[in-house]
Amino acid sequence: MEDEKECVVTMTRKTIAEPIQITFRNLTYSVQIPSDAKRKSLFAKKPTSEKLILKGLTGAFQPGRLTAILGPSGSGKTSLLNVLAGTTTSGDVGGDIYANGRKVSGAAVRLISGFVFQDDLILGTMTVREAILMSIKLRVPNMDDVAAAEKLDEILSLLQLENAADTVIGTATRKGISGGERKRAAIAMEMVTDPSILFLDEPTSGLDSYTAIMVVHTLQVLARSGRTVVAVMHQPSSEIFHMFDDVLIMKDGQVTFFNEAEKAVDYYSSIGYPCPLYTNPADFIFMNILFHFDPSATSTGEARQKADEKERSRLEEVFRAWQQSKLAQELEQTTRQPLLVPITAKMFKFRSSFITQFKYLLKRASKNAMRNKMIVKVKLFQTIFFALLIGLIYLRIPNKDSVSAQIQDITGSLFFVGTNQMFSTSMPTISIFAEERNVFLREHGGGYYGLSAYFFSKIIVELPINIIMPIIFSAITYWMIGLQADVGKFFIYMVVNVLVALCGSALGIMMASFFKRLQIALAVTPAIILPLMMFGGLMVNNGSAPPYFSWIQWISPIKYSFASLVKSQFDGLVIHGQAVGPQQLKALALDGGFSIVANIMMLLVIWAVCTTLAFLSLYRLVNKSNGKQFGARRGLKKELLSEPSPEFCTNSPEKPAQAISWE
């Protein structure tokens, strides 16, 4: 035990952080929610009303201290964390936020802080070592391999992850590390930048008591290294409650207590809520102060209304008692005499260069693809199954006696192979990308890498399987169907199938990026492919199609696929001594128009357009989910590097209010 303690102390001394004090005054946060009012017209926007989430909060988070934000669901604790950490992407923020006396926005705070979300979204096929090393390489520019390895070992030791370092994180179908190790791995990935501030949203959620205590102990170690550590907690055990230095207790967006955890019981006792002996303070606060059960509250009508009014009146007294308390006045004074230690540029989080990002993302995506063997097996099975199915349905067309039957089967098979490639690549791509999308959004929002590096690495890694599978499909179907035994024509058949598959894959990424819900993306995609299929050249004669729909043919990859293959196969086709190519091309309105090469070029154009639209859809999703926190870095840095606000420059300390103890 002594050895473990000495190890922790040594590591802490090595990783001492620059002190950052976060203060806020009269902080408000409101969002627009749908109202019950009726729309003025069918096309008018749905009416909304403003809901105030945070109601004029004032407080300070100190360096070297571990602070818990407590409160029931809907109290605003997570909203407060998100506002201070700059992770909100909607709503209106009011009031003032300061970092060491410098007025800043939440987005600026994000440059000098780490944020650990409640759900630990880490790519499950990676080991703990690989995940942390990837974070180092992407977020600590210009660090050589030796220094990166030393930093990795330091973080593994600090967070006690040495034994799990070479174990995979784990997925839904593959067992990995435990819940506590996964949480500590998520913390480790944020610690690679040595942030002065660490925000955590319910870090013990879903963990057993022992594991939860271990996680909070880790947070204590990080706080003792000089960091400002703030964690949202729901309802901690008695032991965990007393592990925190300070607690901020909220209800309905207001403060009921904000001071040292050890003072909470005495404070509530002083306002008429004495905590019984041998009772968990957190349980008592939740059940007797933040909530007060009244049997009449479960009834209806007038009794229910009176009970609600009584509860509101009681809570108003609790809020008022805090506002008038000596502790609240001391807290107010602290916010007016903040820490004024300079903020330096070395505290900022940076991304590596585009080349470095692309290199490591390509490496990670390749490993992920190779380790997801089940996906490859399923795709291979699907490819062979549909190839054999189509091959058996149209088996050996030249052996049929009827000329019309051969023509019908040739055109039908050539049309169906293109349709199959669109469906068989777009739908699985949606499902696979949707699983990884949330990890991407989390990492991009955390400043790991840029959109372009991720997108192009993803496209390149997907290329081999999107090329190999259509080649296998082509090799099986071409000879089973009995198309013309010509190497050149087989090559055209194979190239066309590959290009249609690439178009389908790009469409899948675009749909998975455009729609947040997987079910909607899977439902809408067939509705998009269906018109492209209808105007693909077989079901509707494009030469006589209605003008208000005929334009669809020009954006249909199935049309260019069908036209290429039909022109290739009917060129020189003789059935029972009869040349049928020219007549059939004329019947399908394909006797003119683009050549085979031009049709293939159009498939390349559609693939490029679909890929561009997929990128733009992902760009839209990123801005909607993460905002542009890292887009205006120069202005955010200016906020942090500026001089303290003039109101603080006369009587504020330049040293932390609380000395950091290493004992």
XYZ file of C-alpha atoms in Angstrom:
663
model
C 0.000 0.000 0.000
C 2.890 2.321 0.840
C 4.539 1.518 -2.486
C 1.337 2.346 -4.340
C 1.034 5.652 -2.481
C 4.644 6.584 -3.228
C 4.134 5.758 -6.912
C 1.072 7.970 -7.126
C 2.847 10.874 -5.412
C 5.854 10.571 -7.711
C 3.683 10.567 -10.798
C 1.733 13.542 -9.535
C 4.857 15.583 -9.020
C 5.916 14.851 -12.583
C 2.571 15.910 -13.989
C 1.903 19.120 -12.058
C -0.436 21.362 -14.048
C -0.578 25.110 -14.502
C -3.329 26.384 -12.153
C -6.560 27.598 -13.734
C -9.442 28.939 -11.652
C -12.844 29.054 -13.341
C -15.280 31.607 -11.931
C -18.735 32.542 -13.159
C -21.226 35.213 -12.170
C -24.959 35.439 -12.877
C -24.655 32.577 -15.369
C -27.838 31.817 -17.294
C -28.660 29.347 -20.025
C -31.914 29.035 -21.947
C -33.158 26.885 -24.811
C -36.129 26.971 -27.146
C -38.609 24.123 -26.702
C -41.769 23.300 -28.708
C -44.825 25.059 -27.321
C -48.475 24.037 -27.343
C -49.459 27.036 -29.481
C -50.866 26.303 -32.938
C -49.002 27.151 -36.123
C -50.191 30.288 -37.930
C -50.081 28.445 -41.237
C -49.173 25.044 -42.634
C -45.718 26.232 -43.704
C -44.954 28.317 -40.634
C -42.302 27.200 -38.187
C -43.478 25.228 -35.205
C -44.038 27.642 -32.276
C -41.477 27.510 -29.488
C -41.128 28.940 -26.034
C -38.058 29.762 -23.990
C -37.067 27.518 -21.097
C -34.564 28.832 -18.572
C -32.216 26.005 -17.547
C -29.647 27.917 -15.451
C -30.934 30.822 -13.371
C -28.189 33.249 -12.440
C -25.508 30.947 -10.990
C -22.396 32.314 -9.278
C -19.422 30.229 -8.205
C -15.772 29.247 -8.554
C -13.937 26.018 -9.338
C -10.502 26.004 -7.720
C -7.240 24.462 -8.980
C -5.979 21.537 -6.963
C -9.481 20.620 -5.807
C -12.000 17.974 -6.838
C -15.517 19.374 -7.153
C -18.786 17.482 -7.593
C -21.904 18.991 -9.133
C -24.869 17.217 -7.575
C -28.556 17.398 -8.285
C -31.533 15.393 -9.492
C -32.308 14.843 -13.160
C -33.353 18.101 -14.784
C -31.607 20.277 -12.202
C -29.249 21.762 -14.799
C -26.005 20.189 -13.579
C -24.983 18.771 -16.965
C -26.044 22.006 -18.678
C -23.763 23.945 -16.324
C -20.876 21.620 -17.133
C -21.498 21.936 -20.880
C -21.765 25.733 -20.760
C -18.503 26.090 -18.833
C -16.707 23.506 -20.988
C -17.956 24.977 -24.266
C -19.693 21.831 -25.485
C -23.133 23.405 -25.985
C -24.149 23.896 -29.622
C -27.531 25.550 -29.085
C -29.300 27.825 -26.642
C -28.435 31.253 -25.259
C -25.791 31.778 -22.579
C -25.812 34.852 -20.354
C -23.621 36.104 -17.535
C -19.829 36.062 -17.270
C -17.233 33.282 -17.261
C -13.647 33.959 -16.180
C -10.439 31.927 -16.402
C -7.878 33.359 -13.974
C -9.708 36.672 -14.074
C -9.879 36.861 -17.878
C -13.359 37.055 -19.336
C -13.753 34.123 -21.703
C -16.349 32.077 -23.535
C -16.978 28.395 -22.995
C -15.363 27.700 -26.386
C -12.149 29.344 -25.145
C -12.187 27.220 -21.988
C -12.326 24.173 -24.240
C -8.855 24.994 -25.554
C -7.328 24.494 -22.098
C -9.538 21.721 -20.743
C -10.387 18.071 -21.201
C -13.933 16.714 -21.248
C -14.923 13.130 -20.436
C -18.472 12.342 -21.511
C -20.845 10.015 -19.695
C -20.802 7.471 -22.524
C -17.255 6.292 -23.212
C -17.174 6.335 -26.997
C -13.880 4.709 -27.952
C -13.266 2.598 -31.049
C -13.767 -0.880 -29.622
C -11.280 -2.733 -31.826
C -8.304 -0.783 -30.455
C -6.294 -1.744 -27.389
C -5.968 0.688 -24.491
C -2.351 1.342 -25.463
C -3.261 2.027 -29.089
C -6.127 4.361 -28.147
C -3.991 6.492 -25.817
C -1.023 6.521 -28.199
C -3.330 7.592 -31.025
C -4.565 10.471 -28.869
C -0.955 11.505 -28.173
C 0.030 11.412 -31.835
C -3.032 13.373 -32.946
C -3.171 15.973 -30.162
C 0.457 16.579 -29.188
C 2.215 17.890 -32.316
C 5.906 17.341 -33.034
C 6.408 14.685 -30.358
C 8.889 12.001 -31.418
C 8.274 8.297 -30.860
C 10.526 8.042 -27.789
C 8.833 10.963 -26.033
C 5.404 9.629 -27.013
C 6.247 6.208 -25.539
C 7.428 7.827 -22.291
C 4.265 9.899 -22.066
C 2.159 6.822 -22.758
C 3.841 4.862 -19.948
C 3.428 7.823 -17.598
C -0.308 8.065 -18.269
C -0.818 4.302 -18.015
C 0.892 4.357 -14.626
C -0.961 7.447 -13.422
C -4.351 5.913 -14.232
C -3.340 2.379 -13.205
C -3.974 0.892 -16.647
C -0.731 -1.065 -17.078
C -2.423 -4.462 -16.738
C -5.104 -3.581 -19.302
C -2.795 -1.775 -21.734
C -2.763 -4.508 -24.384
C -6.407 -5.547 -24.052
C -8.930 -4.374 -26.641
C -11.501 -1.806 -25.528
C -14.310 -4.133 -26.582
C -17.421 -3.971 -28.734
C -20.971 -5.255 -28.512
C -19.830 -8.599 -29.939
C -16.303 -8.758 -28.527
C -15.422 -8.763 -24.839
C -12.863 -6.189 -23.744
C -11.796 -4.246 -20.667
C -14.032 -3.658 -17.646
C -16.300 -0.642 -17.201
C -13.938 1.027 -14.747
C -10.940 0.481 -17.027
C -12.917 1.842 -19.949
C -13.756 4.988 -17.963
C -10.112 5.435 -16.946
C -9.064 4.902 -20.575
C -11.416 7.722 -21.609
C -9.854 9.944 -18.934
C -6.367 8.934 -20.117
C -7.161 9.990 -23.678
C -8.021 13.463 -22.366
C -4.936 13.618 -20.146
C -2.474 13.404 -23.051
C -2.603 17.195 -23.493
C -1.971 17.800 -19.769
C -5.118 19.939 -19.427
C -5.288 22.337 -16.487
C -9.031 21.682 -16.248
C -10.841 18.359 -16.476
C -14.629 18.172 -16.790
C -16.416 14.835 -16.377
C -20.083 14.008 -16.925
C -21.201 11.278 -14.485
C -17.884 9.352 -14.485
C -19.251 6.657 -12.141
C -22.470 5.988 -14.055
C -23.070 2.252 -14.528
C -20.138 1.196 -12.328
C -20.237 -0.946 -9.203
C -19.336 0.628 -5.849
C -15.709 -0.502 -5.760
C -15.005 0.523 -9.357
C -16.714 3.880 -8.787
C -14.479 4.533 -5.771
C -11.398 3.661 -7.850
C -12.436 6.122 -10.564
C -13.033 8.930 -8.042
C -9.688 8.108 -6.397
C -8.099 8.624 -9.821
C -9.789 12.022 -10.029
C -8.385 12.881 -6.596
C -4.880 12.108 -7.854
C -5.412 14.328 -10.899
C -6.728 17.171 -8.739
C -3.763 16.909 -6.369
C -1.498 17.538 -9.356
C -2.839 21.079 -9.518
C -5.702 20.538 -11.936
C -9.207 21.903 -11.618
C -11.333 18.747 -11.713
C -15.122 19.091 -11.932
C -17.446 16.081 -12.141
C -21.210 15.830 -12.453
C -22.532 13.154 -10.100
C -26.076 11.883 -9.767
C -26.383 10.406 -6.288
C -23.014 9.257 -4.891
C -22.502 6.868 -2.008
C -21.483 8.241 1.378
C -17.845 7.265 0.853
C -17.663 8.875 -2.579
C -19.423 12.011 -1.303
C -16.670 12.544 1.264
C -13.929 11.999 -1.348
C -14.811 15.328 -2.973
C -13.242 18.556 -1.747
C -16.177 20.752 -2.778
C -19.773 20.130 -3.815
C -22.168 22.273 -5.811
C -25.727 21.117 -5.119
C -28.410 22.242 -7.580
C -32.156 22.099 -8.012
C -34.213 23.622 -10.839
C -31.216 25.507 -12.230
C -30.356 27.197 -8.928
C -27.757 26.683 -6.201
C -28.736 25.298 -2.814
C -25.151 24.837 -1.568
C -21.624 25.397 -2.927
C -18.714 24.914 -0.562
C -16.590 22.207 1.028
C -18.285 18.810 1.072
C -17.686 18.469 4.816
C -19.708 21.632 5.471
C -22.848 20.529 3.598
C -24.463 18.648 6.483
C -23.872 21.481 8.976
C -25.183 24.074 6.530
C -28.445 22.248 5.798
C -28.864 21.595 9.520
C -28.570 25.342 10.132
C -31.529 26.050 7.829
C -33.769 23.417 9.385
C -32.763 20.159 7.690
C -30.685 18.154 10.201
C -29.186 14.962 8.786
C -29.708 11.894 11.012
C -26.674 9.972 12.204
C -25.398 7.107 10.046
C -27.223 8.496 7.000
C -25.611 9.046 3.612
C -25.510 12.857 3.227
C -26.213 12.608 -0.502
C -29.300 10.439 0.075
C -30.552 12.787 2.780
C -30.036 15.870 0.610
C -31.838 14.282 -2.334
C -34.758 12.801 -0.399
C -35.367 15.497 2.209
C -34.165 18.776 0.719
C -34.142 18.634 -3.076
C -37.288 16.507 -2.897
C -39.822 16.318 -0.109
C -42.404 13.563 -0.437
C -45.993 14.557 0.267
C -48.681 11.843 -0.161
C -51.144 14.449 -1.450
C -48.785 15.115 -4.374
C -49.864 11.781 -5.872
C -53.537 12.745 -5.843
C -55.375 14.835 -8.410
C -57.266 18.092 -8.506
C -57.055 20.735 -5.795
C -55.057 18.615 -3.325
C -52.364 18.041 -5.947
C -52.255 21.741 -6.788
C -51.864 22.724 -3.136
C -49.099 20.165 -2.661
C -47.223 21.518 -5.681
C -47.554 25.098 -4.430
C -46.331 24.050 -0.992
C -43.306 22.313 -2.519
C -42.465 25.352 -4.666
C -42.727 27.584 -1.608
C -40.441 25.266 0.368
C -37.826 25.233 -2.367
C -37.959 29.025 -2.655
C -37.065 29.178 1.025
C -34.109 26.832 0.432
C -32.886 28.992 -2.478
C -33.361 32.183 -0.467
C -31.539 30.720 2.533
C -28.497 30.014 0.373
C -28.497 33.440 -1.255
C -28.586 35.098 2.173
C -26.029 32.783 3.783
C -22.513 33.746 4.819
C -21.104 30.977 2.615
C -22.783 32.454 -0.470
C -21.378 35.894 0.363
C -17.890 34.420 0.747
C -18.302 32.681 -2.611
C -19.380 35.958 -4.204
C -16.270 37.603 -2.762
C -14.102 34.811 -4.191
C -15.464 35.479 -7.675
C -14.545 39.154 -7.264
C -10.997 38.339 -6.172
C -10.020 35.617 -8.643
C -6.667 33.995 -9.220
C -4.661 36.100 -11.702
C -1.897 33.673 -12.658
C -1.013 34.197 -16.358
C -2.382 31.779 -18.941
C 0.333 30.710 -21.357
C 0.136 29.354 -24.896
C 1.627 26.023 -23.799
C -1.669 25.281 -22.026
C -3.562 25.228 -25.334
C -4.636 22.061 -27.123
C -3.309 21.733 -30.669
C -3.909 19.338 -33.525
C -1.143 17.647 -35.437
C -0.623 18.484 -39.101
C -3.006 17.179 -41.746
C -0.388 14.682 -42.945
C 0.094 13.294 -39.425
C -3.651 13.094 -38.846
C -4.200 11.356 -42.166
C -1.326 8.917 -41.559
C -2.529 7.746 -38.156
C -6.221 7.746 -39.049
C -5.439 5.639 -42.120
C -3.453 3.246 -39.937
C -6.248 3.047 -37.368
C -8.978 2.591 -39.968
C -6.963 -0.216 -41.592
C -6.558 -2.009 -38.251
C -10.241 -1.526 -37.509
C -11.222 -3.011 -40.866
C -8.893 -6.006 -40.460
C -10.043 -6.696 -36.904
C -13.713 -6.523 -37.879
C -13.441 -9.928 -39.547
C -17.125 -10.658 -39.130
C -18.077 -7.681 -41.323
C -15.708 -8.871 -44.060
C -17.098 -12.410 -43.816
C -20.693 -11.162 -44.019
C -19.902 -8.981 -47.049
C -18.141 -11.882 -48.756
C -21.062 -14.215 -48.044
C -23.532 -11.606 -49.321
C -21.499 -11.082 -52.505
C -21.197 -14.790 -53.281
C -24.826 -15.492 -52.359
C -26.276 -12.829 -54.681
C -23.791 -13.710 -57.415
C -24.861 -17.360 -57.313
C -28.533 -16.381 -57.092
C -28.346 -14.161 -60.175
C -26.145 -16.697 -61.941
C -28.617 -19.507 -61.301
C -31.643 -17.407 -62.317
C -30.044 -16.435 -65.653
C -27.950 -19.593 -66.022
C -26.429 -20.090 -69.503
C -28.657 -17.760 -71.479
C -27.159 -18.810 -74.888
C -28.543 -22.326 -74.371
C -32.126 -21.082 -74.613
C -33.957 -21.688 -77.882
C -36.040 -18.516 -78.068
C -34.356 -15.363 -79.396
C -36.740 -13.124 -77.466
C -36.133 -15.092 -74.264
C -32.368 -14.658 -74.634
C -32.741 -10.925 -75.276
C -35.059 -10.525 -72.308
C -32.731 -12.429 -69.996
C -29.627 -10.554 -71.150
C -31.210 -7.141 -70.597
C -32.760 -8.252 -67.312
C -29.498 -9.637 -65.935
C -27.476 -6.567 -66.985
C -30.011 -4.277 -65.358
C -30.195 -6.287 -62.163
C -26.428 -6.477 -61.560
C -26.250 -2.665 -61.411
C -29.255 -2.466 -59.104
C -27.745 -5.150 -56.878
C -24.473 -3.230 -56.540
C -26.300 -0.056 -55.475
C -28.308 -1.807 -52.780
C -25.619 -4.228 -51.572
C -23.076 -1.461 -50.917
C -25.233 1.475 -49.791
C -27.263 -0.300 -47.104
C -24.363 -2.012 -45.251
C -22.313 1.201 -45.485
C -25.079 3.086 -43.690
C -25.152 0.568 -40.835
C -21.362 0.343 -40.474
C -20.749 4.088 -40.698
C -23.580 4.860 -38.266
C -21.822 2.738 -35.615
C -18.565 4.672 -36.010
C -20.168 8.083 -36.542
C -20.621 8.906 -32.851
C -16.971 8.066 -32.142
C -15.973 10.388 -34.995
C -18.168 13.226 -33.709
C -16.792 12.825 -30.191
C -13.171 12.806 -31.337
C -13.604 15.628 -33.824
C -15.380 17.723 -31.201
C -12.510 17.029 -28.796
C -9.992 18.405 -31.274
C -8.352 15.106 -32.190
C -8.392 15.697 -35.950
C -10.037 17.564 -38.782
C -12.898 16.448 -40.985
C -10.840 16.119 -44.180
C -8.226 13.811 -42.639
C -10.914 11.496 -41.278
C -13.050 11.479 -44.419
C -10.272 10.734 -46.894
C -8.724 8.052 -44.676
C -12.154 6.441 -44.398
C -12.744 6.543 -48.167
C -9.318 5.073 -48.952
C -9.648 2.227 -46.437
C -13.086 1.343 -47.812
C -11.806 1.271 -51.419
C -10.233 -2.224 -51.407
C -13.340 -4.036 -50.174
C -15.569 -1.916 -52.456
C -13.394 -3.002 -55.379
C -12.672 -6.629 -54.473
C -16.294 -7.616 -53.768
C -17.645 -6.402 -57.167
C -14.740 -8.175 -58.891
C -15.683 -11.446 -57.162
C -19.336 -10.810 -58.051
C -18.414 -10.138 -61.692
C -16.204 -13.223 -61.992
C -19.037 -15.469 -60.804
C -22.002 -13.944 -62.625
C -20.406 -13.184 -66.002
C -19.559 -16.770 -66.844
C -22.611 -18.324 -65.165
C -24.951 -16.073 -67.145
C -23.056 -16.894 -70.334
C -22.333 -13.404 -71.600
C -20.003 -12.971 -74.576
C -16.685 -14.767 -74.039
C -14.568 -11.713 -74.665
C -11.875 -10.467 -72.266
C -12.496 -6.834 -73.185
C -16.229 -7.120 -72.591
C -15.617 -8.901 -69.261
C -13.274 -6.080 -68.219
C -15.985 -3.498 -69.025
C -18.507 -5.556 -67.037
C -16.156 -5.687 -64.053
C -15.221 -1.969 -64.138
C -18.855 -0.902 -64.372
C -19.818 -3.048 -61.375
C -16.942 -1.581 -59.330
C -17.970 1.992 -60.170
C -21.631 1.399 -59.308
C -20.539 -0.146 -55.996
C -18.432 2.938 -55.254
C -21.427 5.164 -56.027
C -23.555 3.096 -53.640
C -20.931 3.324 -50.890
C -20.698 7.117 -51.249
C -24.502 7.332 -51.163
C -24.481 5.268 -47.955
C -21.999 7.597 -46.227
C -24.016 10.598 -47.388
C -27.270 9.208 -45.977
C -25.675 8.088 -42.689
C -24.228 11.600 -42.285
C -27.396 13.436 -43.258
C -29.734 11.555 -40.921
C -28.824 11.151 -37.262
C -31.123 8.170 -36.758
C -30.063 4.932 -38.411
C -33.663 3.807 -38.916
C -34.510 6.934 -40.938
C -31.407 6.599 -43.119
C -32.213 2.945 -43.842
C -35.821 3.840 -44.682
C -35.056 6.822 -46.933
C -32.221 5.277 -48.964
C -34.405 2.729 -50.840
C -36.818 5.564 -51.628
C -33.923 7.380 -53.321
C -32.593 4.332 -55.172
C -36.055 3.308 -56.453
C -36.519 6.286 -58.870
C -32.918 5.844 -60.033
C -33.771 2.214 -60.751
C -37.056 3.034 -62.517
C -35.258 5.396 -64.888
C -32.326 3.030 -65.272
C -33.276 2.196 -68.857
C -35.295 -1.019 -68.558
C -38.499 -0.339 -66.627
C -39.258 2.982 -68.335
C -38.247 3.862 -71.878
C -36.229 7.009 -71.273
C -36.859 8.187 -74.816
C -40.601 8.554 -74.142
C -40.537 9.329 -70.406
C -42.559 12.354 -69.185
C -40.345 15.484 -69.272
C -41.040 16.308 -65.624
C -39.479 12.963 -64.631
C -37.081 12.210 -67.463
C -34.290 14.292 -65.862
C -33.875 11.565 -63.234
C -32.152 9.348 -65.808
C -29.206 11.769 -65.986
C -28.369 11.331 -62.286
C -28.952 7.573 -62.197
C -25.790 5.443 -61.954
C -27.959 2.432 -62.776
C -28.818 4.037 -66.124
C -25.159 4.546 -67.083
C -24.316 1.068 -65.833
C -27.113 -0.495 -67.867
C -26.288 1.537 -70.975
C -22.595 0.591 -70.799
C -23.253 -3.109 -70.352
C -26.026 -3.326 -72.949
C -23.939 -1.532 -75.578
C -20.991 -3.769 -74.766
C -22.932 -7.051 -74.839
C -25.172 -6.312 -77.814
C -22.250 -5.151 -79.910
C -21.733 -7.999 -82.376
C -24.295 -10.218 -80.630
C -25.633 -12.948 -82.901
C -28.390 -15.302 -81.739
C -29.144 -18.318 -83.931
C -27.446 -16.604 -86.859
C -29.423 -13.375 -86.380
C -27.727 -10.037 -85.503
C -29.986 -8.593 -82.820
C -27.814 -5.830 -81.387
C -28.955 -2.771 -83.387
C -32.677 -3.536 -83.082
C -32.465 -4.133 -79.337
C -30.471 -0.941 -78.718
C -33.083 1.014 -80.679
C -35.934 -0.586 -78.695
C -34.268 0.509 -75.447
C -33.607 4.015 -76.819
C -29.867 3.319 -76.489
C -28.983 3.363 -80.183
C -27.678 6.920 -79.782
C -26.477 8.839 -76.752
C -23.257 8.249 -74.880
C -20.639 5.734 -75.910
C -19.449 3.015 -73.531
C -16.464 5.127 -72.478
C -18.672 8.188 -71.954
C -21.081 6.172 -69.790
C -18.170 4.927 -67.678
C -16.909 8.498 -67.355
C -20.362 9.557 -66.190
C -20.221 6.866 -63.502
C -16.916 8.356 -62.351
C -18.517 11.813 -62.269
C -21.488 10.543 -60.233
C -19.093 8.825 -57.804
C -17.148 12.072 -57.415
C -20.374 14.041 -56.893
C -21.737 11.507 -54.374
C -18.404 11.551 -52.518
C -18.476 15.358 -52.424
C -22.067 15.334 -51.173
C -21.074 12.766 -48.542
C -18.286 15.101 -47.389
C -20.687 18.061 -47.263
C -23.240 15.992 -45.328
C -20.541 15.078 -42.819
C -19.489 18.737 -42.641
C -23.092 19.709 -41.910
C -23.354 17.012 -39.246
C -20.122 18.178 -37.593
C -21.238 21.801 -37.435
C -24.639 20.797 -36.122
C -23.272 18.438 -33.463
C -20.001 20.089 -32.436
C -20.401 23.682 -33.559
C -17.287 25.521 -34.674
C -15.350 25.505 -31.417
C -12.054 24.966 -33.192
C -12.779 27.187 -36.164
C -11.955 30.592 -34.645
C -8.930 29.552 -32.590
C -7.148 32.872 -32.993
C -9.971 34.801 -31.342
C -10.291 32.223 -28.562
C -6.564 32.326 -27.839
C -6.764 36.101 -27.647
C -9.406 35.802 -24.923
C -7.186 33.531 -22.853
C -3.923 35.440 -23.371
C -5.451 38.845 -22.649
C -4.890 40.824 -19.468
C -7.263 40.175 -16.551
C -10.456 42.218 -16.471
C -9.727 45.696 -15.024
C -12.120 45.157 -12.110
C -9.816 42.430 -10.757
C -6.456 44.135 -11.149
C -6.298 45.907 -7.773
C -6.779 43.376 -5.052
C -6.581 39.825 -6.422
C -3.961 37.204 -5.548
C -1.475 35.891 -8.096
C -1.153 32.579 -6.289
C -3.733 29.851 -5.871
C -6.043 30.479 -2.956
C -5.440 26.904 -1.770
C -1.903 25.546 -1.572
C -1.439 22.192 -3.254
C -0.465 19.521 -0.747
C 1.545 16.511 -1.865
C 1.293 14.618 1.403
